[in-house]
Amino acid sequence: MKIASKEIDFPFVLAPMAGVTDVGFRCVASFFGADATVTEMLSARAMSVNPTKTAYMTLTTEQEKLKIAQIFGHEPEFLQKAVQNPLLEKFDMFDINMGCPAPKIIKNGEGAALMDNLPLASKIISACKNATTKQVSVKFRKGHKTENFLEFARMCEESGADFVTFHARTVAEGYSGKADYDAIATVKAKLDIAVIGNGDVVDEKSLNLMRATGVDGVMIGRGSLGRPWIFAELQKSNNFDGAFLGTSKLFDEQNKITNLAKFATVKKHLEILRERFDEKWLENYIRKHLLWYAKDLPMTAAIRNKLATCDNLDESLQILQEAFGVENE
Ligand SMILES: Cc1cc2nc3c(=O)[nH]c(=O)nc-3n(C[C@H](O)[C@H](O)[C@H](O)COP(=O)(O)O)c2cc1C
């Protein structure tokens, strides 16, 4: 499929995740093979009125191969302005969020609430398309008040979307239950534009099930938390320049990523953020990422608790280093 300016056979895309897909995480996921990465959702109105916060969320690195900015809002004029905003100039394409289930977003008629208002959703898509020569995609769910995903997908196509990403859960389902892969197969079969499948891809088995729907690419969200190397594992690739992480041995004899490489990834993620963000802010922000990285590590409850409350980044790294069993250089 064509994604941004590139033709890629079955792209692997890092999902937009608010409060998660920071510049460091997008960078390390790209290193491990994410073909495209998506920012956290960016308010079209906020970036026009007060761009400071958006500026932080739109930081990028050279490592990212295809950079996608995800925008949201309910006012076509603000979304149109967003795709022309200088802050987003360095992005290769735009994605419009029409799937967010958060109550405060729905209340504003944004995110998945747009699935109940096809005329407005259509207006937003065409306004964005008319304002840029770059690709514009739409990410949506199975439905909000009704399960109108097929009608909605067709509307996206008719309104000029270059492709769609479909997370096959309703708003009411949130993140519970299973994504409906039959619904994904239906949308793929009925659309002429490309469809990226999203929901519950965490390993080879789930990836194969997703591939069986016929989709043109896959987007991975929660499966990458604390595990940005999932892109290398699923693509079965091990051809990476370890120099980027400052370590030569990325994979062992069984082609499994080594603990050394995992810890180097944590360090790289943090290093990128430390270069760009205030240390005090980062101490709080990074905790969830560190706990995700620590998820499967053998740790006593006391040490895990220490990591959860530690407000010194070097100490947190030390805890993780020990848990990964990595010796000092
Ligand atoms: C913490 C978190 C934040 C999210 N933020 C966004 C967002 O900003 N925009 C969006 O379109 N989807 C967002 N999502 C949804 C994901 O992009 C994705 O559609 C969903 O997690 C299903 O994919 P998965 O099963 O691979 O995680 C978020 C999900 C999580 C868990």
Short mmCIF file of C-alpha atoms and ligand atoms in Angstrom, two decimals:
data_model
loop_
_atom_site.label_atom_id
_atom_site.label_comp_id
_atom_site.label_asym_id
_atom_site.label_seq_id
_atom_site.Cartn_x
_atom_site.Cartn_y
_atom_site.Cartn_z
CA MET A 1 0.00 0.00 0.00
CA LYS A 2 1.02 3.61 -0.35
CA ILE A 3 1.63 5.20 3.02
CA ALA A 4 2.72 8.84 3.03
CA SER A 5 5.16 8.99 0.12
CA LYS A 6 6.21 5.34 0.19
CA GLU A 7 4.96 2.10 -1.26
CA ILE A 8 5.31 -0.47 1.53
CA ASP A 9 4.16 -4.05 1.42
CA PHE A 10 2.26 -4.57 4.69
CA PRO A 11 3.53 -1.70 6.85
CA PHE A 12 3.84 -2.09 10.61
CA VAL A 13 2.65 1.10 12.27
CA LEU A 14 3.11 2.22 15.87
CA ALA A 15 -0.33 3.33 17.09
CA PRO A 16 -1.04 6.83 18.38
CA MET A 17 -1.26 6.63 22.17
CA ALA A 18 -1.92 9.75 24.20
CA GLY A 19 0.58 10.09 27.03
CA VAL A 20 2.68 7.26 25.60
CA THR A 21 3.99 7.76 22.06
CA ASP A 22 6.50 10.43 22.99
CA VAL A 23 9.43 11.25 20.72
CA GLY A 24 11.73 8.77 22.52
CA PHE A 25 9.30 5.88 22.26
CA ARG A 26 8.56 6.59 18.60
CA CYS A 27 12.31 6.70 17.99
CA VAL A 28 13.12 3.32 19.57
CA ALA A 29 10.07 1.67 17.96
CA SER A 30 11.30 2.98 14.60
CA PHE A 31 14.77 1.63 15.28
CA PHE A 32 13.25 -1.83 15.79
CA GLY A 33 11.36 -1.66 12.52
CA ALA A 34 8.12 0.33 12.85
CA ASP A 35 7.62 1.54 9.28
CA ALA A 36 5.54 4.50 10.44
CA THR A 37 4.85 6.10 13.79
CA VAL A 38 1.95 8.25 14.91
CA THR A 39 2.09 11.08 17.46
CA GLU A 40 -0.27 11.32 20.40
CA MET A 41 -3.55 12.87 19.31
CA LEU A 42 -3.13 16.61 18.83
CA SER A 43 -5.99 19.03 19.33
CA ALA A 44 -6.49 21.04 16.16
CA ARG A 45 -7.95 23.91 18.16
CA ALA A 46 -5.22 23.88 20.84
CA MET A 47 -2.40 23.95 18.30
CA SER A 48 -3.94 27.00 16.75
CA VAL A 49 -4.67 28.85 20.00
CA ASN A 50 -1.76 27.78 22.24
CA PRO A 51 0.86 25.77 20.36
CA THR A 52 3.35 25.21 23.24
CA LYS A 53 2.05 21.82 24.39
CA THR A 54 1.62 20.66 20.82
CA ALA A 55 5.23 21.64 20.14
CA TYR A 56 6.43 19.07 22.70
CA MET A 57 4.19 16.36 21.32
CA THR A 58 5.41 16.99 17.78
CA LEU A 59 9.12 16.56 18.43
CA THR A 60 10.62 13.97 16.09
CA THR A 61 13.95 12.30 15.38
CA GLU A 62 15.71 11.26 12.20
CA GLN A 63 15.14 7.64 13.15
CA GLU A 64 11.42 7.79 12.38
CA LYS A 65 10.86 6.56 8.84
CA LEU A 66 7.38 7.88 8.13
CA LYS A 67 6.06 10.43 10.55
CA ILE A 68 2.32 10.72 10.98
CA ALA A 69 0.68 13.50 12.98
CA GLN A 70 -2.71 12.57 14.40
CA ILE A 71 -5.13 15.46 14.78
CA PHE A 72 -8.56 15.68 16.37
CA GLY A 73 -11.36 18.19 16.63
CA HIS A 74 -14.90 18.84 15.47
CA GLU A 75 -14.44 22.14 13.64
CA PRO A 76 -13.47 21.67 9.97
CA GLU A 77 -11.82 25.10 9.86
CA PHE A 78 -9.46 24.22 12.76
CA LEU A 79 -8.58 20.82 11.26
CA GLN A 80 -7.90 22.48 7.95
CA LYS A 81 -5.61 24.97 9.69
CA ALA A 82 -3.91 22.13 11.56
CA VAL A 83 -2.65 20.39 8.42
CA GLN A 84 -1.16 23.71 7.37
CA ASN A 85 0.30 24.54 10.79
CA PRO A 86 4.09 25.05 10.59
CA LEU A 87 4.43 22.75 13.62
CA LEU A 88 3.29 19.83 11.50
CA GLU A 89 5.29 20.68 8.40
CA LYS A 90 7.91 17.99 9.05
CA PHE A 91 5.27 15.24 9.15
CA ASP A 92 4.83 13.01 6.12
CA MET A 93 1.07 12.74 6.43
CA PHE A 94 -1.91 13.27 8.72
CA ASP A 95 -4.35 10.98 10.46
CA ILE A 96 -7.69 12.21 11.75
CA ASN A 97 -8.87 10.71 15.03
CA MET A 98 -12.49 9.62 14.71
CA GLY A 99 -12.26 6.79 17.21
CA CYS A 100 -11.32 8.22 20.60
CA PRO A 101 -13.80 6.96 23.23
CA ALA A 102 -12.76 9.32 26.07
CA PRO A 103 -15.89 10.96 27.56
CA LYS A 104 -14.48 14.50 27.43
CA ILE A 105 -13.69 14.07 23.73
CA ILE A 106 -17.08 12.51 22.93
CA LYS A 107 -18.83 15.32 24.84
CA ASN A 108 -17.25 17.83 22.44
CA GLY A 109 -18.52 15.94 19.42
CA GLU A 110 -14.96 14.83 18.59
CA GLY A 111 -13.18 11.47 18.28
CA ALA A 112 -15.67 8.60 18.01
CA ALA A 113 -18.63 10.99 18.39
CA LEU A 114 -18.00 11.85 14.74
CA MET A 115 -19.16 8.33 13.90
CA ASP A 116 -22.68 9.59 14.75
CA ASN A 117 -22.33 12.60 12.46
CA LEU A 118 -21.28 11.43 9.02
CA PRO A 119 -21.92 14.77 7.26
CA LEU A 120 -19.59 16.60 9.67
CA ALA A 121 -16.99 13.82 9.56
CA SER A 122 -17.07 14.00 5.77
CA LYS A 123 -16.68 17.78 5.84
CA ILE A 124 -13.64 17.46 8.10
CA ILE A 125 -11.98 14.88 5.83
CA SER A 126 -12.52 16.92 2.67
CA ALA A 127 -11.43 20.14 4.41
CA CYS A 128 -8.13 18.48 5.36
CA LYS A 129 -7.67 16.89 1.93
CA ASN A 130 -8.25 20.23 0.23
CA ALA A 131 -5.69 21.93 2.45
CA THR A 132 -2.71 19.62 1.86
CA THR A 133 -1.03 17.60 -0.84
CA LYS A 134 0.02 15.01 1.75
CA GLN A 135 -1.97 11.87 2.50
CA VAL A 136 -4.83 12.05 4.98
CA SER A 137 -6.09 8.91 6.73
CA VAL A 138 -8.88 8.34 9.22
CA LYS A 139 -8.79 6.12 12.32
CA PHE A 140 -12.12 4.92 13.62
CA ARG A 141 -13.88 2.27 15.71
CA LYS A 142 -16.76 -0.11 15.20
CA GLY A 143 -19.22 2.54 16.20
CA HIS A 144 -20.54 4.78 18.95
CA LYS A 145 -24.33 4.82 19.12
CA THR A 146 -24.68 2.19 16.40
CA GLU A 147 -22.25 -0.25 14.77
CA ASN A 148 -22.10 1.75 11.55
CA PHE A 149 -18.46 1.01 10.73
CA LEU A 150 -19.08 -0.06 7.15
CA GLU A 151 -21.17 2.98 6.26
CA PHE A 152 -18.59 5.13 8.02
CA ALA A 153 -15.67 3.53 6.18
CA ARG A 154 -17.42 4.09 2.85
CA MET A 155 -17.98 7.73 3.77
CA CYS A 156 -14.25 8.09 4.52
CA GLU A 157 -13.41 6.70 1.09
CA GLU A 158 -15.96 8.91 -0.68
CA SER A 159 -14.70 11.98 1.20
CA GLY A 160 -11.16 11.46 -0.09
CA ALA A 161 -9.35 9.61 2.72
CA ASP A 162 -6.23 7.93 1.34
CA PHE A 163 -6.62 4.95 3.66
CA VAL A 164 -8.34 4.07 6.92
CA THR A 165 -7.23 2.43 10.15
CA PHE A 166 -9.90 0.36 11.83
CA HIS A 167 -9.84 -0.55 15.54
CA ALA A 168 -12.69 -3.02 15.62
CA ARG A 169 -14.24 -2.29 19.00
CA THR A 170 -17.22 -0.08 19.82
CA VAL A 171 -16.87 2.92 22.10
CA ALA A 172 -18.79 1.04 24.80
CA GLU A 173 -16.30 -1.82 24.61
CA GLY A 174 -13.41 0.54 25.31
CA TYR A 175 -10.42 -1.77 25.36
CA SER A 176 -12.22 -4.82 26.73
CA GLY A 177 -13.16 -8.05 24.97
CA LYS A 178 -11.65 -8.90 21.63
CA ALA A 179 -11.32 -6.78 18.52
CA ASP A 180 -13.76 -8.05 15.89
CA TYR A 181 -11.56 -9.33 13.06
CA ASP A 182 -14.62 -10.34 11.01
CA ALA A 183 -15.64 -6.67 10.97
CA ILE A 184 -12.13 -5.78 9.78
CA ALA A 185 -12.37 -8.36 6.98
CA THR A 186 -15.74 -6.92 5.95
CA VAL A 187 -14.41 -3.38 5.72
CA LYS A 188 -11.34 -4.55 3.80
CA ALA A 189 -13.51 -6.46 1.32
CA LYS A 190 -15.80 -3.51 0.63
CA LEU A 191 -13.31 -0.67 0.26
CA ASP A 192 -11.08 0.26 -2.64
CA ILE A 193 -8.68 2.27 -0.48
CA ALA A 194 -6.21 0.49 1.79
CA VAL A 195 -7.21 -0.65 5.27
CA ILE A 196 -4.85 -0.94 8.23
CA GLY A 197 -6.07 -3.40 10.84
CA ASN A 198 -5.78 -2.54 14.51
CA GLY A 199 -6.58 -4.30 17.76
CA ASP A 200 -4.94 -6.95 19.93
CA VAL A 201 -1.90 -7.75 17.79
CA VAL A 202 0.66 -8.82 20.38
CA ASP A 203 2.43 -11.86 18.93
CA GLU A 204 2.83 -14.00 15.83
CA LYS A 205 -0.48 -15.80 16.34
CA SER A 206 -2.53 -12.61 16.59
CA LEU A 207 -0.59 -11.11 13.71
CA ASN A 208 -1.48 -14.09 11.52
CA LEU A 209 -5.15 -13.74 12.45
CA MET A 210 -4.99 -10.07 11.55
CA ARG A 211 -3.25 -10.85 8.24
CA ALA A 212 -5.99 -13.37 7.46
CA THR A 213 -8.53 -10.52 7.32
CA GLY A 214 -6.78 -9.36 4.16
CA VAL A 215 -5.73 -5.97 5.55
CA ASP A 216 -2.98 -3.98 3.89
CA GLY A 217 -1.00 -3.27 7.07
CA VAL A 218 -1.14 -3.51 10.83
CA MET A 219 -1.10 -0.99 13.65
CA ILE A 220 0.19 -2.02 17.06
CA GLY A 221 -0.53 -0.18 20.29
CA ARG A 222 -0.56 -1.94 23.66
CA GLY A 223 1.55 -4.82 22.40
CA SER A 224 4.45 -2.39 22.16
CA LEU A 225 4.26 -1.05 25.71
CA GLY A 226 7.56 -1.84 27.39
CA ARG A 227 8.36 -3.82 24.27
CA PRO A 228 9.18 -1.53 21.34
CA TRP A 229 11.25 -4.42 19.93
CA ILE A 230 7.96 -6.18 19.08
CA PHE A 231 8.37 -4.77 15.56
CA ALA A 232 11.64 -6.68 15.12
CA GLU A 233 10.18 -9.84 16.64
CA LEU A 234 7.10 -9.84 14.41
CA GLN A 235 8.99 -8.96 11.25
CA LYS A 236 11.62 -11.56 12.14
CA SER A 237 14.35 -9.11 11.38
CA ASN A 238 17.64 -8.76 13.20
CA ASN A 239 19.54 -6.55 10.83
CA PHE A 240 20.06 -3.51 13.01
CA ASP A 241 23.06 -1.34 13.69
CA GLY A 242 23.65 -1.85 17.41
CA ALA A 243 25.81 1.26 17.48
CA PHE A 244 22.62 3.29 17.75
CA LEU A 245 21.92 1.69 21.12
CA GLY A 246 25.59 1.58 22.05
CA THR A 247 25.66 -2.21 22.21
CA SER A 248 26.84 -4.78 19.69
CA LYS A 249 24.92 -7.86 20.80
CA LEU A 250 21.26 -7.21 20.05
CA PHE A 251 20.14 -10.79 19.44
CA ASP A 252 21.17 -14.17 20.90
CA GLU A 253 21.65 -17.51 19.11
CA GLN A 254 17.89 -18.17 19.15
CA ASN A 255 17.39 -14.79 17.52
CA LYS A 256 15.81 -13.41 20.70
CA ILE A 257 16.59 -9.87 21.71
CA THR A 258 19.11 -9.85 24.56
CA ASN A 259 18.57 -8.24 27.96
CA LEU A 260 21.57 -6.08 27.16
CA ALA A 261 19.74 -4.69 24.12
CA LYS A 262 16.50 -4.28 26.08
CA PHE A 263 18.22 -2.26 28.76
CA ALA A 264 20.09 -0.25 26.11
CA THR A 265 16.68 0.54 24.59
CA VAL A 266 15.36 1.83 27.91
CA LYS A 267 18.46 4.00 28.25
CA LYS A 268 18.10 5.34 24.71
CA HIS A 269 14.41 6.12 25.22
CA LEU A 270 15.23 8.03 28.38
CA GLU A 271 18.26 9.75 26.88
CA ILE A 272 16.20 11.16 24.02
CA LEU A 273 13.64 12.52 26.47
CA ARG A 274 16.27 13.90 28.86
CA GLU A 275 17.79 15.91 26.03
CA ARG A 276 14.44 17.54 25.33
CA PHE A 277 12.37 17.71 28.51
CA ASP A 278 12.61 19.11 31.99
CA GLU A 279 14.04 16.50 34.41
CA LYS A 280 11.37 17.08 37.10
CA TRP A 281 8.55 16.60 34.61
CA LEU A 282 10.25 13.55 33.20
CA GLU A 283 10.64 11.85 36.59
CA ASN A 284 6.86 11.60 36.81
CA TYR A 285 6.14 11.04 33.17
CA ILE A 286 8.57 8.21 32.53
CA ARG A 287 7.47 6.02 35.46
CA LYS A 288 4.74 4.23 33.52
CA HIS A 289 7.15 3.43 30.70
CA LEU A 290 9.73 2.08 33.18
CA LEU A 291 7.08 -0.09 34.84
CA TRP A 292 6.06 -1.43 31.44
CA TYR A 293 9.69 -2.22 30.64
CA ALA A 294 9.90 -3.98 34.02
CA LYS A 295 6.64 -5.90 33.53
CA ASP A 296 8.10 -9.36 32.90
CA LEU A 297 11.30 -8.98 34.89
CA PRO A 298 11.93 -10.98 38.03
CA MET A 299 11.58 -8.39 40.81
CA THR A 300 10.42 -8.49 44.37
CA ALA A 301 7.28 -6.51 45.18
CA ALA A 302 9.43 -4.15 47.24
CA ILE A 303 11.71 -3.34 44.31
CA ARG A 304 8.81 -2.91 41.92
CA ASN A 305 7.25 -0.57 44.42
CA LYS A 306 10.51 1.33 44.67
CA LEU A 307 10.51 1.77 40.90
CA ALA A 308 6.91 2.95 41.03
CA THR A 309 7.72 5.66 43.55
CA CYS A 310 11.32 6.56 42.70
CA ASP A 311 11.81 10.15 41.62
CA ASN A 312 15.43 9.93 40.59
CA LEU A 313 15.98 8.85 37.00
CA ASP A 314 19.47 7.45 37.57
CA GLU A 315 18.26 5.37 40.50
CA SER A 316 15.35 4.06 38.42
CA LEU A 317 17.78 3.07 35.69
CA GLN A 318 19.95 1.32 38.26
CA ILE A 319 16.95 -0.71 39.46
CA LEU A 320 16.13 -1.74 35.92
CA GLN A 321 19.74 -2.54 35.09
CA GLU A 322 19.89 -4.96 38.02
CA ALA A 323 16.55 -6.51 37.08
CA PHE A 324 17.73 -7.03 33.51
CA GLY A 325 20.91 -8.61 34.91
CA VAL A 326 23.12 -6.23 32.97
CA GLU A 327 26.57 -5.54 34.38
CA ASN A 328 28.16 -2.14 34.57
CA GLU A 329 30.29 -1.25 31.56
C1 LIG B 1 -2.84 4.67 26.59
C2 LIG B 1 -3.53 4.72 25.25
C3 LIG B 1 -3.65 5.92 24.60
C4 LIG B 1 -4.30 5.97 23.34
N1 LIG B 1 -4.35 7.16 22.67
C5 LIG B 1 -4.86 7.20 21.42
C6 LIG B 1 -4.79 8.39 20.63
O1 LIG B 1 -4.26 9.42 21.05
N2 LIG B 1 -5.34 8.35 19.38
C7 LIG B 1 -5.92 7.21 18.87
O2 LIG B 1 -6.40 7.23 17.73
N3 LIG B 1 -5.97 6.08 19.58
C8 LIG B 1 -5.43 6.04 20.82
N4 LIG B 1 -5.42 4.86 21.50
C9 LIG B 1 -5.91 3.64 20.85
C10 LIG B 1 -4.78 2.91 20.12
O3 LIG B 1 -4.23 3.70 19.10
C11 LIG B 1 -5.29 1.60 19.51
O4 LIG B 1 -6.31 1.90 18.59
C12 LIG B 1 -5.86 0.65 20.57
O5 LIG B 1 -5.02 0.57 21.69
C13 LIG B 1 -6.07 -0.77 19.99
O6 LIG B 1 -4.87 -1.30 19.51
P1 LIG B 1 -3.98 -2.34 20.38
O7 LIG B 1 -4.88 -3.49 20.72
O8 LIG B 1 -2.85 -2.71 19.48
O9 LIG B 1 -3.55 -1.61 21.61
C14 LIG B 1 -4.81 4.80 22.77
C15 LIG B 1 -4.67 3.58 23.45
C16 LIG B 1 -4.04 3.53 24.66
C17 LIG B 1 -3.89 2.20 25.35
#
